Amino acid sequence: MSRRFIALLITAVAALALTACGSQTDSPSDGTSTAAANAGAPQKGPPLPDVNVLDLAGGELSVADLAGGDRPVLVWFWAPHCPYCNAEAKNVEAFAKEHRDTVEVVGLGTQDSVQEAQEFVREHGLKTPRMLYDPSFASWQQLGIRGQPAAILFDRDGVGRSIWFGPFDHQEVLDVAGRL
């Protein structure tokens, strides 16, 4: 094979890896979440970005507007085509419903069409988490999310405190939220 072909192949594989389901590479090598690896005081991470997104129930809002509530906010990153997100959706709905007094759960999707996002919400009966869609991908980029599913727990001021790559651990979310 020519060097040019090999370089193109490497570039294509790298691009695919950055947008594929479950492709996040920053998680600890032992398979634990970042929250578990940093089980002490919650770490300070990125703030909720000032990026306008669609609310799939209707209207638009800035992601930064999620701050300032009476509870921490868990943002779950998903994409309609992602088999892991499809498998996790039922558990996200159950967690959001069971713990709505402790944590506000918000789904923030991207990558596919708005119609596919709306179908994802309908198909999985996602009624408790607030479901948002970012056609620009800008919110994910500003938060460093390169694959899904993932989740970030933000404090009431909108500062990221823990991050999970892959499915989030429900008890870890509650433990960290309890320390905020």
PDB file of C-alpha atoms in Angstrom:
ATOM      1  CA  MET A   1       0.000   0.000   0.000  1.00  0.00           C
ATOM      2  CA  SER A   2       1.123   3.514  -0.640  1.00  0.00           C
ATOM      3  CA  ARG A   3       1.987   5.880   2.201  1.00  0.00           C
ATOM      4  CA  ARG A   4      -0.721   8.262   1.052  1.00  0.00           C
ATOM      5  CA  PHE A   5      -3.379   5.534   1.280  1.00  0.00           C
ATOM      6  CA  ILE A   6      -2.193   4.529   4.747  1.00  0.00           C
ATOM      7  CA  ALA A   7      -2.270   8.176   5.897  1.00  0.00           C
ATOM      8  CA  LEU A   8      -5.829   8.553   4.565  1.00  0.00           C
ATOM      9  CA  LEU A   9      -6.884   5.326   6.266  1.00  0.00           C
ATOM     10  CA  ILE A  10      -5.436   6.451   9.602  1.00  0.00           C
ATOM     11  CA  THR A  11      -7.190   9.825   9.282  1.00  0.00           C
ATOM     12  CA  ALA A  12     -10.519   8.150   8.508  1.00  0.00           C
ATOM     13  CA  VAL A  13     -10.251   5.756  11.457  1.00  0.00           C
ATOM     14  CA  ALA A  14      -9.340   8.610  13.818  1.00  0.00           C
ATOM     15  CA  ALA A  15     -12.313  10.700  12.634  1.00  0.00           C
ATOM     16  CA  LEU A  16     -14.645   7.739  13.107  1.00  0.00           C
ATOM     17  CA  ALA A  17     -13.308   7.097  16.592  1.00  0.00           C
ATOM     18  CA  LEU A  18     -14.009  10.676  17.652  1.00  0.00           C
ATOM     19  CA  THR A  19     -17.702  10.486  16.715  1.00  0.00           C
ATOM     20  CA  ALA A  20     -18.592   6.852  17.398  1.00  0.00           C
ATOM     21  CA  CYS A  21     -20.732   5.564  20.232  1.00  0.00           C
ATOM     22  CA  GLY A  22     -18.813   4.942  23.412  1.00  0.00           C
ATOM     23  CA  SER A  23     -15.607   6.266  21.881  1.00  0.00           C
ATOM     24  CA  GLN A  24     -14.609   8.485  24.771  1.00  0.00           C
ATOM     25  CA  THR A  25     -10.968   7.799  25.563  1.00  0.00           C
ATOM     26  CA  ASP A  26     -10.379   9.887  28.668  1.00  0.00           C
ATOM     27  CA  SER A  27     -11.834   7.429  31.179  1.00  0.00           C
ATOM     28  CA  PRO A  28      -9.555   5.666  33.650  1.00  0.00           C
ATOM     29  CA  SER A  29      -7.955   2.509  32.286  1.00  0.00           C
ATOM     30  CA  ASP A  30      -9.461   0.327  35.006  1.00  0.00           C
ATOM     31  CA  GLY A  31     -12.988   0.867  33.652  1.00  0.00           C
ATOM     32  CA  THR A  32     -14.216   3.084  36.485  1.00  0.00           C
ATOM     33  CA  SER A  33     -15.856   6.411  35.870  1.00  0.00           C
ATOM     34  CA  THR A  34     -13.979   9.625  36.410  1.00  0.00           C
ATOM     35  CA  ALA A  35     -16.274  10.240  39.387  1.00  0.00           C
ATOM     36  CA  ALA A  36     -15.177   6.977  40.998  1.00  0.00           C
ATOM     37  CA  ALA A  37     -11.526   7.750  40.313  1.00  0.00           C
ATOM     38  CA  ASN A  38     -11.983  11.152  42.006  1.00  0.00           C
ATOM     39  CA  ALA A  39     -14.214   9.976  44.856  1.00  0.00           C
ATOM     40  CA  GLY A  40     -13.069  12.729  47.250  1.00  0.00           C
ATOM     41  CA  ALA A  41     -14.331  16.272  46.927  1.00  0.00           C
ATOM     42  CA  PRO A  42     -16.091  16.904  43.622  1.00  0.00           C
ATOM     43  CA  GLN A  43     -13.686  18.312  41.064  1.00  0.00           C
ATOM     44  CA  LYS A  44     -14.334  21.600  39.269  1.00  0.00           C
ATOM     45  CA  GLY A  45     -14.867  21.120  35.569  1.00  0.00           C
ATOM     46  CA  PRO A  46     -16.276  23.073  32.668  1.00  0.00           C
ATOM     47  CA  PRO A  47     -19.264  25.385  33.075  1.00  0.00           C
ATOM     48  CA  LEU A  48     -22.530  24.876  31.222  1.00  0.00           C
ATOM     49  CA  PRO A  49     -21.897  26.499  27.827  1.00  0.00           C
ATOM     50  CA  ASP A  50     -23.824  29.475  26.494  1.00  0.00           C
ATOM     51  CA  VAL A  51     -25.021  27.597  23.404  1.00  0.00           C
ATOM     52  CA  ASN A  52     -28.574  27.763  22.095  1.00  0.00           C
ATOM     53  CA  VAL A  53     -30.219  24.366  21.633  1.00  0.00           C
ATOM     54  CA  LEU A  54     -33.673  23.041  20.834  1.00  0.00           C
ATOM     55  CA  ASP A  55     -35.957  21.823  23.594  1.00  0.00           C
ATOM     56  CA  LEU A  56     -37.621  18.755  22.040  1.00  0.00           C
ATOM     57  CA  ALA A  57     -40.812  19.650  23.957  1.00  0.00           C
ATOM     58  CA  GLY A  58     -40.794  22.974  22.072  1.00  0.00           C
ATOM     59  CA  GLY A  59     -38.776  26.173  21.961  1.00  0.00           C
ATOM     60  CA  GLU A  60     -35.114  27.001  22.375  1.00  0.00           C
ATOM     61  CA  LEU A  61     -32.855  27.795  25.305  1.00  0.00           C
ATOM     62  CA  SER A  62     -29.222  28.282  26.172  1.00  0.00           C
ATOM     63  CA  VAL A  63     -27.601  25.309  27.880  1.00  0.00           C
ATOM     64  CA  ALA A  64     -26.201  27.825  30.415  1.00  0.00           C
ATOM     65  CA  ASP A  65     -29.799  28.537  31.496  1.00  0.00           C
ATOM     66  CA  LEU A  66     -29.897  25.102  33.182  1.00  0.00           C
ATOM     67  CA  ALA A  67     -27.838  26.597  36.044  1.00  0.00           C
ATOM     68  CA  GLY A  68     -29.380  28.358  38.998  1.00  0.00           C
ATOM     69  CA  GLY A  69     -32.011  25.792  39.917  1.00  0.00           C
ATOM     70  CA  ASP A  70     -32.619  24.231  43.296  1.00  0.00           C
ATOM     71  CA  ARG A  71     -30.852  20.944  42.412  1.00  0.00           C
ATOM     72  CA  PRO A  72     -27.695  19.787  40.652  1.00  0.00           C
ATOM     73  CA  VAL A  73     -28.158  19.009  36.947  1.00  0.00           C
ATOM     74  CA  LEU A  74     -27.065  15.741  35.359  1.00  0.00           C
ATOM     75  CA  VAL A  75     -26.592  16.212  31.611  1.00  0.00           C
ATOM     76  CA  TRP A  76     -26.760  12.918  29.734  1.00  0.00           C
ATOM     77  CA  PHE A  77     -25.160  13.043  26.257  1.00  0.00           C
ATOM     78  CA  TRP A  78     -26.870  10.842  23.659  1.00  0.00           C
ATOM     79  CA  ALA A  79     -27.380  10.357  19.932  1.00  0.00           C
ATOM     80  CA  PRO A  80     -30.347   8.634  18.271  1.00  0.00           C
ATOM     81  CA  HIS A  81     -28.185   6.209  16.266  1.00  0.00           C
ATOM     82  CA  CYS A  82     -26.137   5.068  19.279  1.00  0.00           C
ATOM     83  CA  PRO A  83     -26.987   1.494  20.354  1.00  0.00           C
ATOM     84  CA  TYR A  84     -25.590   2.176  23.856  1.00  0.00           C
ATOM     85  CA  CYS A  85     -27.809   5.251  24.241  1.00  0.00           C
ATOM     86  CA  ASN A  86     -30.816   3.267  23.052  1.00  0.00           C
ATOM     87  CA  ALA A  87     -30.056   0.562  25.616  1.00  0.00           C
ATOM     88  CA  GLU A  88     -29.516   3.103  28.422  1.00  0.00           C
ATOM     89  CA  ALA A  89     -32.562   5.326  27.709  1.00  0.00           C
ATOM     90  CA  LYS A  90     -35.011   3.287  29.810  1.00  0.00           C
ATOM     91  CA  ASN A  91     -32.651   3.436  32.809  1.00  0.00           C
ATOM     92  CA  VAL A  92     -32.185   7.194  32.374  1.00  0.00           C
ATOM     93  CA  GLU A  93     -35.968   7.672  32.430  1.00  0.00           C
ATOM     94  CA  ALA A  94     -36.281   5.530  35.573  1.00  0.00           C
ATOM     95  CA  PHE A  95     -33.415   7.358  37.332  1.00  0.00           C
ATOM     96  CA  ALA A  96     -34.821  10.786  36.421  1.00  0.00           C
ATOM     97  CA  LYS A  97     -38.275   9.846  37.670  1.00  0.00           C
ATOM     98  CA  GLU A  98     -37.088   8.221  40.901  1.00  0.00           C
ATOM     99  CA  HIS A  99     -34.648  10.997  41.859  1.00  0.00           C
ATOM    100  CA  ARG A 100     -36.373  14.102  40.463  1.00  0.00           C
ATOM    101  CA  ASP A 101     -36.281  15.760  43.906  1.00  0.00           C
ATOM    102  CA  THR A 102     -32.500  15.299  44.186  1.00  0.00           C
ATOM    103  CA  VAL A 103     -31.134  15.766  40.631  1.00  0.00           C
ATOM    104  CA  GLU A 104     -32.537  17.365  37.508  1.00  0.00           C
ATOM    105  CA  VAL A 105     -31.778  15.087  34.546  1.00  0.00           C
ATOM    106  CA  VAL A 106     -31.385  16.649  31.108  1.00  0.00           C
ATOM    107  CA  GLY A 107     -30.645  14.734  27.914  1.00  0.00           C
ATOM    108  CA  LEU A 108     -28.516  16.627  25.378  1.00  0.00           C
ATOM    109  CA  GLY A 109     -28.443  14.937  22.000  1.00  0.00           C
ATOM    110  CA  THR A 110     -26.725  15.697  18.708  1.00  0.00           C
ATOM    111  CA  GLN A 111     -25.265  14.078  15.567  1.00  0.00           C
ATOM    112  CA  ASP A 112     -28.483  12.967  13.835  1.00  0.00           C
ATOM    113  CA  SER A 113     -31.504  14.901  12.574  1.00  0.00           C
ATOM    114  CA  VAL A 114     -34.054  16.637  14.780  1.00  0.00           C
ATOM    115  CA  GLN A 115     -36.658  14.183  13.478  1.00  0.00           C
ATOM    116  CA  GLU A 116     -34.519  11.211  14.552  1.00  0.00           C
ATOM    117  CA  ALA A 117     -34.027  12.844  17.962  1.00  0.00           C
ATOM    118  CA  GLN A 118     -37.787  13.319  18.382  1.00  0.00           C
ATOM    119  CA  GLU A 119     -38.380   9.697  17.372  1.00  0.00           C
ATOM    120  CA  PHE A 120     -35.756   8.552  19.919  1.00  0.00           C
ATOM    121  CA  VAL A 121     -37.619  10.425  22.673  1.00  0.00           C
ATOM    122  CA  ARG A 122     -40.986   8.969  21.605  1.00  0.00           C
ATOM    123  CA  GLU A 123     -39.671   5.438  21.137  1.00  0.00           C
ATOM    124  CA  HIS A 124     -38.151   5.323  24.617  1.00  0.00           C
ATOM    125  CA  GLY A 125     -40.943   7.209  26.400  1.00  0.00           C
ATOM    126  CA  LEU A 126     -38.543   9.832  27.755  1.00  0.00           C
ATOM    127  CA  LYS A 127     -40.912  12.080  29.695  1.00  0.00           C
ATOM    128  CA  THR A 128     -39.084  12.894  32.928  1.00  0.00           C
ATOM    129  CA  PRO A 129     -35.692  14.090  31.730  1.00  0.00           C
ATOM    130  CA  ARG A 130     -35.799  17.354  29.821  1.00  0.00           C
ATOM    131  CA  MET A 131     -34.683  16.362  26.330  1.00  0.00           C
ATOM    132  CA  LEU A 132     -32.619  18.864  24.344  1.00  0.00           C
ATOM    133  CA  TYR A 133     -31.024  18.674  20.913  1.00  0.00           C
ATOM    134  CA  ASP A 134     -27.988  20.579  19.621  1.00  0.00           C
ATOM    135  CA  PRO A 135     -27.855  20.506  15.809  1.00  0.00           C
ATOM    136  CA  SER A 136     -24.582  22.490  15.887  1.00  0.00           C
ATOM    137  CA  PHE A 137     -22.642  20.037  18.119  1.00  0.00           C
ATOM    138  CA  ALA A 138     -21.176  23.191  19.775  1.00  0.00           C
ATOM    139  CA  SER A 139     -22.316  22.329  23.319  1.00  0.00           C
ATOM    140  CA  TRP A 140     -20.594  18.951  23.180  1.00  0.00           C
ATOM    141  CA  GLN A 141     -17.426  20.503  21.742  1.00  0.00           C
ATOM    142  CA  GLN A 142     -17.256  23.134  24.486  1.00  0.00           C
ATOM    143  CA  LEU A 143     -17.675  20.460  27.155  1.00  0.00           C
ATOM    144  CA  GLY A 144     -15.106  18.111  25.594  1.00  0.00           C
ATOM    145  CA  ILE A 145     -17.619  15.362  24.824  1.00  0.00           C
ATOM    146  CA  ARG A 146     -16.420  13.296  21.873  1.00  0.00           C
ATOM    147  CA  GLY A 147     -18.532  10.181  22.233  1.00  0.00           C
ATOM    148  CA  GLN A 148     -21.727   8.940  23.764  1.00  0.00           C
ATOM    149  CA  PRO A 149     -23.200   8.009  26.059  1.00  0.00           C
ATOM    150  CA  ALA A 150     -21.572  10.232  28.634  1.00  0.00           C
ATOM    151  CA  ALA A 151     -22.823  12.368  31.495  1.00  0.00           C
ATOM    152  CA  ILE A 152     -21.670  15.372  33.500  1.00  0.00           C
ATOM    153  CA  LEU A 153     -23.082  16.371  36.875  1.00  0.00           C
ATOM    154  CA  PHE A 154     -23.208  20.167  37.249  1.00  0.00           C
ATOM    155  CA  ASP A 155     -23.658  21.978  40.543  1.00  0.00           C
ATOM    156  CA  ARG A 156     -26.400  24.582  41.045  1.00  0.00           C
ATOM    157  CA  ASP A 157     -24.065  27.258  39.660  1.00  0.00           C
ATOM    158  CA  GLY A 158     -23.585  25.320  36.423  1.00  0.00           C
ATOM    159  CA  VAL A 159     -20.024  24.110  37.088  1.00  0.00           C
ATOM    160  CA  GLY A 160     -19.185  20.534  36.095  1.00  0.00           C
ATOM    161  CA  ARG A 161     -18.309  18.392  39.122  1.00  0.00           C
ATOM    162  CA  SER A 162     -18.129  14.794  37.857  1.00  0.00           C
ATOM    163  CA  ILE A 163     -18.092  13.136  34.472  1.00  0.00           C
ATOM    164  CA  TRP A 164     -18.904   9.630  33.303  1.00  0.00           C
ATOM    165  CA  PHE A 165     -17.883   8.137  29.966  1.00  0.00           C
ATOM    166  CA  GLY A 166     -20.278   5.390  29.000  1.00  0.00           C
ATOM    167  CA  PRO A 167     -23.281   4.664  31.218  1.00  0.00           C
ATOM    168  CA  PHE A 168     -23.321   6.722  34.409  1.00  0.00           C
ATOM    169  CA  ASP A 169     -23.396   5.003  37.787  1.00  0.00           C
ATOM    170  CA  HIS A 170     -26.664   5.962  39.475  1.00  0.00           C
ATOM    171  CA  GLN A 171     -25.322   5.687  43.028  1.00  0.00           C
ATOM    172  CA  GLU A 172     -22.210   7.718  42.204  1.00  0.00           C
ATOM    173  CA  VAL A 173     -24.415  10.493  40.791  1.00  0.00           C
ATOM    174  CA  LEU A 174     -26.447  10.557  44.002  1.00  0.00           C
ATOM    175  CA  ASP A 175     -23.310  10.464  46.176  1.00  0.00           C
ATOM    176  CA  VAL A 176     -21.677  13.376  44.346  1.00  0.00           C
ATOM    177  CA  ALA A 177     -24.957  15.334  44.235  1.00  0.00           C
ATOM    178  CA  GLY A 178     -25.256  14.874  47.999  1.00  0.00           C
ATOM    179  CA  ARG A 179     -21.844  16.526  48.497  1.00  0.00           C
ATOM    180  CA  LEU A 180     -22.709  19.590  46.399  1.00  0.00           C
TER     181      LEU A 180
END
